[in-house]
Amino acid sequence: MPVPVSIGTQGGVALTRDSDAPPFVRWIAHVLALNTWDSTRCSLLQGLVGTIAVATDSDQQRALITAAGGHIHVGGGESQPPKATIVLSLDSREVSERVPSTGQQDVISVGEVLMQPPLPDWENLTDSFWTLTRQVRGLPALSLQETSSGCRIRLGEGPGAPYEVHGSARELSRFLAGMRFFPEAVYAGDLQIRGTFSQFSTVSGASLKVMFDV
């Protein structure tokens, strides 16, 4: 049986996940942890009781959220039938389908809300992103620019031009917080980049580190 690993305790909510969790389970645990930045979401987590399955719309990845008394555990097994199933699009990382069990509409409504945590402004996420990723081998300095306002923030120093990432405030926040995988946002046209393929690969690795706690 997998050993639980603590993700942290905040706002009266204790989060754990399986120690040998696959990437999708790790990411669901990360998304739930992002909710603890907000006091209203902490209240939702504290009141959540039962199990919610989270599945993907294009493959067999699946996570099981088990909640009771402010303790939330995310695993990959099916220890008990879930009260509801939420289906996520792997392209957008957003809810695409909801399948409540009979009489469990309230549970799935809470689960759906928790899959879209409120994020700080992207400018306030840059320090935490850089702290988590600055030791990634080969990571270049980054120049992040919000396309509407033109606001630009540089992370890191070094010779030569930084790797540029441009996007809306929402998409920059989702990338920096680990809500969306960097290449997915780039290929969808939600983030625009300027730099080398080697830099793109390294920034993609930094994105994985934030999303999956690796």
CSV table of C-alpha atoms in Angstrom, one decimal:
chain,number,residue,atom,x,y,z
A,1,MET,CA,0.0,0.0,0.0
A,2,PRO,CA,1.5,3.4,-0.9
A,3,VAL,CA,2.8,5.5,1.9
A,4,PRO,CA,1.2,9.0,2.2
A,5,VAL,CA,3.6,12.0,1.6
A,6,SER,CA,2.7,15.3,3.1
A,7,ILE,CA,2.3,18.2,0.7
A,8,GLY,CA,1.6,20.7,3.5
A,9,THR,CA,-0.9,22.0,6.0
A,10,GLN,CA,-2.4,25.4,5.6
A,11,GLY,CA,-5.7,27.0,6.6
A,12,GLY,CA,-6.7,24.0,8.6
A,13,VAL,CA,-6.3,21.7,5.6
A,14,ALA,CA,-3.8,18.8,5.5
A,15,LEU,CA,-2.9,17.5,2.1
A,16,THR,CA,-1.2,14.2,1.3
A,17,ARG,CA,-0.6,12.1,-1.8
A,18,ASP,CA,0.8,8.6,-2.6
A,19,SER,CA,4.6,8.5,-2.3
A,20,ASP,CA,4.8,6.6,-5.6
A,21,ALA,CA,2.2,8.8,-7.4
A,22,PRO,CA,2.3,9.0,-11.2
A,23,PRO,CA,2.5,12.5,-12.8
A,24,PHE,CA,-1.3,13.0,-13.1
A,25,VAL,CA,-1.9,12.2,-9.4
A,26,ARG,CA,0.9,14.6,-8.4
A,27,TRP,CA,-0.6,17.3,-10.5
A,28,ILE,CA,-4.1,17.0,-9.0
A,29,ALA,CA,-2.5,17.2,-5.6
A,30,HIS,CA,-0.7,20.3,-6.7
A,31,VAL,CA,-3.9,21.9,-8.0
A,32,LEU,CA,-5.6,21.2,-4.6
A,33,ALA,CA,-2.6,22.8,-2.8
A,34,LEU,CA,-3.0,26.0,-4.9
A,35,ASN,CA,-6.5,26.3,-3.4
A,36,THR,CA,-5.1,26.7,0.1
A,37,TRP,CA,-3.8,30.2,-0.8
A,38,ASP,CA,-7.4,31.4,-0.6
A,39,SER,CA,-9.3,31.3,2.7
A,40,THR,CA,-12.7,30.6,1.0
A,41,ARG,CA,-11.2,27.6,-0.8
A,42,CYS,CA,-9.8,26.4,2.4
A,43,SER,CA,-13.3,26.4,3.9
A,44,LEU,CA,-14.5,24.3,0.9
A,45,LEU,CA,-11.7,21.8,1.4
A,46,GLN,CA,-12.4,21.6,5.1
A,47,GLY,CA,-16.0,20.7,4.4
A,48,LEU,CA,-15.4,18.2,1.7
A,49,VAL,CA,-16.3,14.6,2.7
A,50,GLY,CA,-16.2,11.5,0.5
A,51,THR,CA,-14.3,10.6,-2.7
A,52,ILE,CA,-14.1,12.3,-6.1
A,53,ALA,CA,-12.4,10.7,-9.1
A,54,VAL,CA,-10.6,12.9,-11.6
A,55,ALA,CA,-10.0,11.5,-15.0
A,56,THR,CA,-8.6,12.7,-18.3
A,57,ASP,CA,-10.6,13.0,-21.5
A,58,SER,CA,-8.1,11.4,-23.8
A,59,ASP,CA,-6.4,8.5,-22.0
A,60,GLN,CA,-6.6,6.3,-18.9
A,61,GLN,CA,-5.0,8.7,-16.3
A,62,ARG,CA,-7.0,8.9,-13.1
A,63,ALA,CA,-6.7,10.2,-9.6
A,64,LEU,CA,-8.9,9.6,-6.5
A,65,ILE,CA,-9.4,12.4,-4.0
A,66,THR,CA,-10.5,11.2,-0.6
A,67,ALA,CA,-11.6,13.8,1.9
A,68,ALA,CA,-12.7,13.9,5.5
A,69,GLY,CA,-12.3,16.4,8.4
A,70,GLY,CA,-10.0,18.7,6.6
A,71,HIS,CA,-7.6,15.9,5.5
A,72,ILE,CA,-7.3,15.5,1.8
A,73,HIS,CA,-5.5,12.6,0.2
A,74,VAL,CA,-4.8,12.1,-3.5
A,75,GLY,CA,-4.0,8.7,-4.8
A,76,GLY,CA,-4.2,6.6,-7.9
A,77,GLY,CA,-6.3,3.7,-6.6
A,78,GLU,CA,-10.0,2.9,-6.4
A,79,SER,CA,-10.2,2.1,-2.7
A,80,GLN,CA,-14.0,2.9,-2.7
A,81,PRO,CA,-16.6,4.0,-5.2
A,82,PRO,CA,-16.3,7.8,-5.9
A,83,LYS,CA,-19.2,10.1,-5.2
A,84,ALA,CA,-18.5,11.9,-8.5
A,85,THR,CA,-16.2,11.9,-11.4
A,86,ILE,CA,-14.7,15.0,-13.0
A,87,VAL,CA,-13.2,14.8,-16.5
A,88,LEU,CA,-10.4,17.2,-17.4
A,89,SER,CA,-9.2,18.1,-20.9
A,90,LEU,CA,-5.5,17.5,-21.1
A,91,ASP,CA,-5.2,20.3,-23.7
A,92,SER,CA,-6.6,23.1,-21.6
A,93,ARG,CA,-6.3,21.5,-18.2
A,94,GLU,CA,-9.9,22.5,-17.5
A,95,VAL,CA,-13.1,20.6,-16.6
A,96,SER,CA,-14.8,19.2,-19.7
A,97,GLU,CA,-17.3,16.8,-18.1
A,98,ARG,CA,-19.0,16.1,-14.8
A,99,VAL,CA,-20.5,12.8,-13.8
A,100,PRO,CA,-22.2,12.9,-10.3
A,101,SER,CA,-23.5,9.9,-8.6
A,102,THR,CA,-27.2,10.0,-7.6
A,103,GLY,CA,-27.8,12.9,-5.1
A,104,GLN,CA,-24.1,14.0,-5.2
A,105,GLN,CA,-24.4,17.2,-7.3
A,106,ASP,CA,-23.1,19.3,-4.4
A,107,VAL,CA,-20.0,17.2,-4.2
A,108,ILE,CA,-19.2,17.5,-7.9
A,109,SER,CA,-19.9,21.2,-7.8
A,110,VAL,CA,-17.3,21.6,-5.1
A,111,GLY,CA,-14.9,19.4,-6.9
A,112,GLU,CA,-15.2,21.4,-10.1
A,113,VAL,CA,-14.6,24.6,-8.3
A,114,LEU,CA,-11.4,23.1,-6.7
A,115,MET,CA,-10.0,22.2,-10.1
A,116,GLN,CA,-9.8,25.9,-10.9
A,117,PRO,CA,-8.1,27.5,-8.0
A,118,PRO,CA,-7.9,31.3,-7.8
A,119,LEU,CA,-4.4,32.4,-8.7
A,120,PRO,CA,-2.4,35.5,-7.6
A,121,ASP,CA,-1.5,38.0,-10.3
A,122,TRP,CA,1.3,36.7,-12.4
A,123,GLU,CA,3.7,39.3,-11.1
A,124,ASN,CA,3.3,37.9,-7.6
A,125,LEU,CA,4.1,34.3,-8.8
A,126,THR,CA,7.5,35.1,-10.4
A,127,ASP,CA,9.5,34.8,-7.2
A,128,SER,CA,8.0,31.5,-6.1
A,129,PHE,CA,8.5,30.1,-9.7
A,130,TRP,CA,12.1,31.1,-9.8
A,131,THR,CA,12.8,29.8,-6.3
A,132,LEU,CA,11.5,26.4,-7.3
A,133,THR,CA,13.2,26.2,-10.7
A,134,ARG,CA,16.4,28.3,-10.6
A,135,GLN,CA,18.5,25.1,-9.9
A,136,VAL,CA,17.2,23.4,-13.0
A,137,ARG,CA,20.4,22.7,-15.1
A,138,GLY,CA,20.8,25.0,-18.0
A,139,LEU,CA,17.7,27.2,-17.2
A,140,PRO,CA,18.2,30.6,-18.9
A,141,ALA,CA,17.3,34.0,-17.6
A,142,LEU,CA,13.6,34.6,-18.4
A,143,SER,CA,11.9,37.7,-19.7
A,144,LEU,CA,8.1,37.5,-19.0
A,145,GLN,CA,5.8,40.1,-20.7
A,146,GLU,CA,2.1,40.6,-20.3
A,147,THR,CA,0.8,41.4,-23.8
A,148,SER,CA,-2.0,43.8,-22.9
A,149,SER,CA,-0.1,46.1,-20.5
A,150,GLY,CA,3.4,45.5,-21.7
A,151,CYS,CA,4.5,44.9,-18.2
A,152,ARG,CA,7.8,43.0,-18.2
A,153,ILE,CA,9.7,41.1,-15.5
A,154,ARG,CA,13.1,39.5,-15.8
A,155,LEU,CA,14.1,36.4,-13.8
A,156,GLY,CA,17.8,35.6,-13.4
A,157,GLU,CA,20.9,37.0,-14.8
A,158,GLY,CA,23.5,35.8,-17.3
A,159,PRO,CA,25.2,36.7,-20.6
A,160,GLY,CA,23.2,37.1,-23.8
A,161,ALA,CA,19.5,37.7,-24.3
A,162,PRO,CA,17.0,36.1,-21.9
A,163,TYR,CA,14.4,33.6,-23.1
A,164,GLU,CA,11.2,35.5,-23.8
A,165,VAL,CA,7.7,34.4,-22.8
A,166,HIS,CA,4.7,36.6,-23.8
A,167,GLY,CA,1.1,36.0,-22.9
A,168,SER,CA,-2.0,37.3,-21.2
A,169,ALA,CA,-2.0,37.8,-17.5
A,170,ARG,CA,-4.2,34.7,-17.0
A,171,GLU,CA,-1.9,32.4,-19.1
A,172,LEU,CA,1.3,33.7,-17.5
A,173,SER,CA,-0.3,33.0,-14.0
A,174,ARG,CA,-1.3,29.5,-15.0
A,175,PHE,CA,2.2,28.7,-16.4
A,176,LEU,CA,4.0,30.1,-13.3
A,177,ALA,CA,1.7,28.4,-10.8
A,178,GLY,CA,1.9,25.0,-12.5
A,179,MET,CA,-1.7,24.9,-13.7
A,180,ARG,CA,-0.7,24.3,-17.3
A,181,PHE,CA,2.3,22.6,-18.9
A,182,PHE,CA,4.5,25.1,-20.7
A,183,PRO,CA,4.6,23.4,-24.1
A,184,GLU,CA,0.8,22.9,-24.1
A,185,ALA,CA,0.3,26.6,-23.7
A,186,VAL,CA,2.9,27.4,-26.4
A,187,TYR,CA,1.5,24.9,-29.0
A,188,ALA,CA,-2.1,26.2,-28.3
A,189,GLY,CA,-0.9,29.8,-29.1
A,190,ASP,CA,-1.7,31.0,-25.5
A,191,LEU,CA,2.0,31.8,-24.9
A,192,GLN,CA,4.4,33.2,-27.4
A,193,ILE,CA,8.1,32.6,-27.1
A,194,ARG,CA,11.5,33.8,-28.5
A,195,GLY,CA,14.6,31.8,-28.0
A,196,THR,CA,16.4,28.6,-28.9
A,197,PHE,CA,15.0,25.1,-28.9
A,198,SER,CA,17.4,24.2,-26.1
A,199,GLN,CA,16.0,27.0,-24.0
A,200,PHE,CA,12.5,25.8,-24.7
A,201,SER,CA,13.3,22.3,-23.6
A,202,THR,CA,14.8,23.5,-20.3
A,203,VAL,CA,11.9,25.8,-19.5
A,204,SER,CA,9.6,22.9,-20.2
A,205,GLY,CA,11.5,20.9,-17.6
A,206,ALA,CA,11.1,23.8,-15.1
A,207,SER,CA,7.4,23.7,-15.8
A,208,LEU,CA,7.3,20.0,-15.0
A,209,LYS,CA,9.1,20.6,-11.7
A,210,VAL,CA,6.5,23.0,-10.6
A,211,MET,CA,3.5,20.9,-11.7
A,212,PHE,CA,4.7,17.5,-10.4
A,213,ASP,CA,6.9,18.3,-7.4
A,214,VAL,CA,9.9,16.6,-8.9
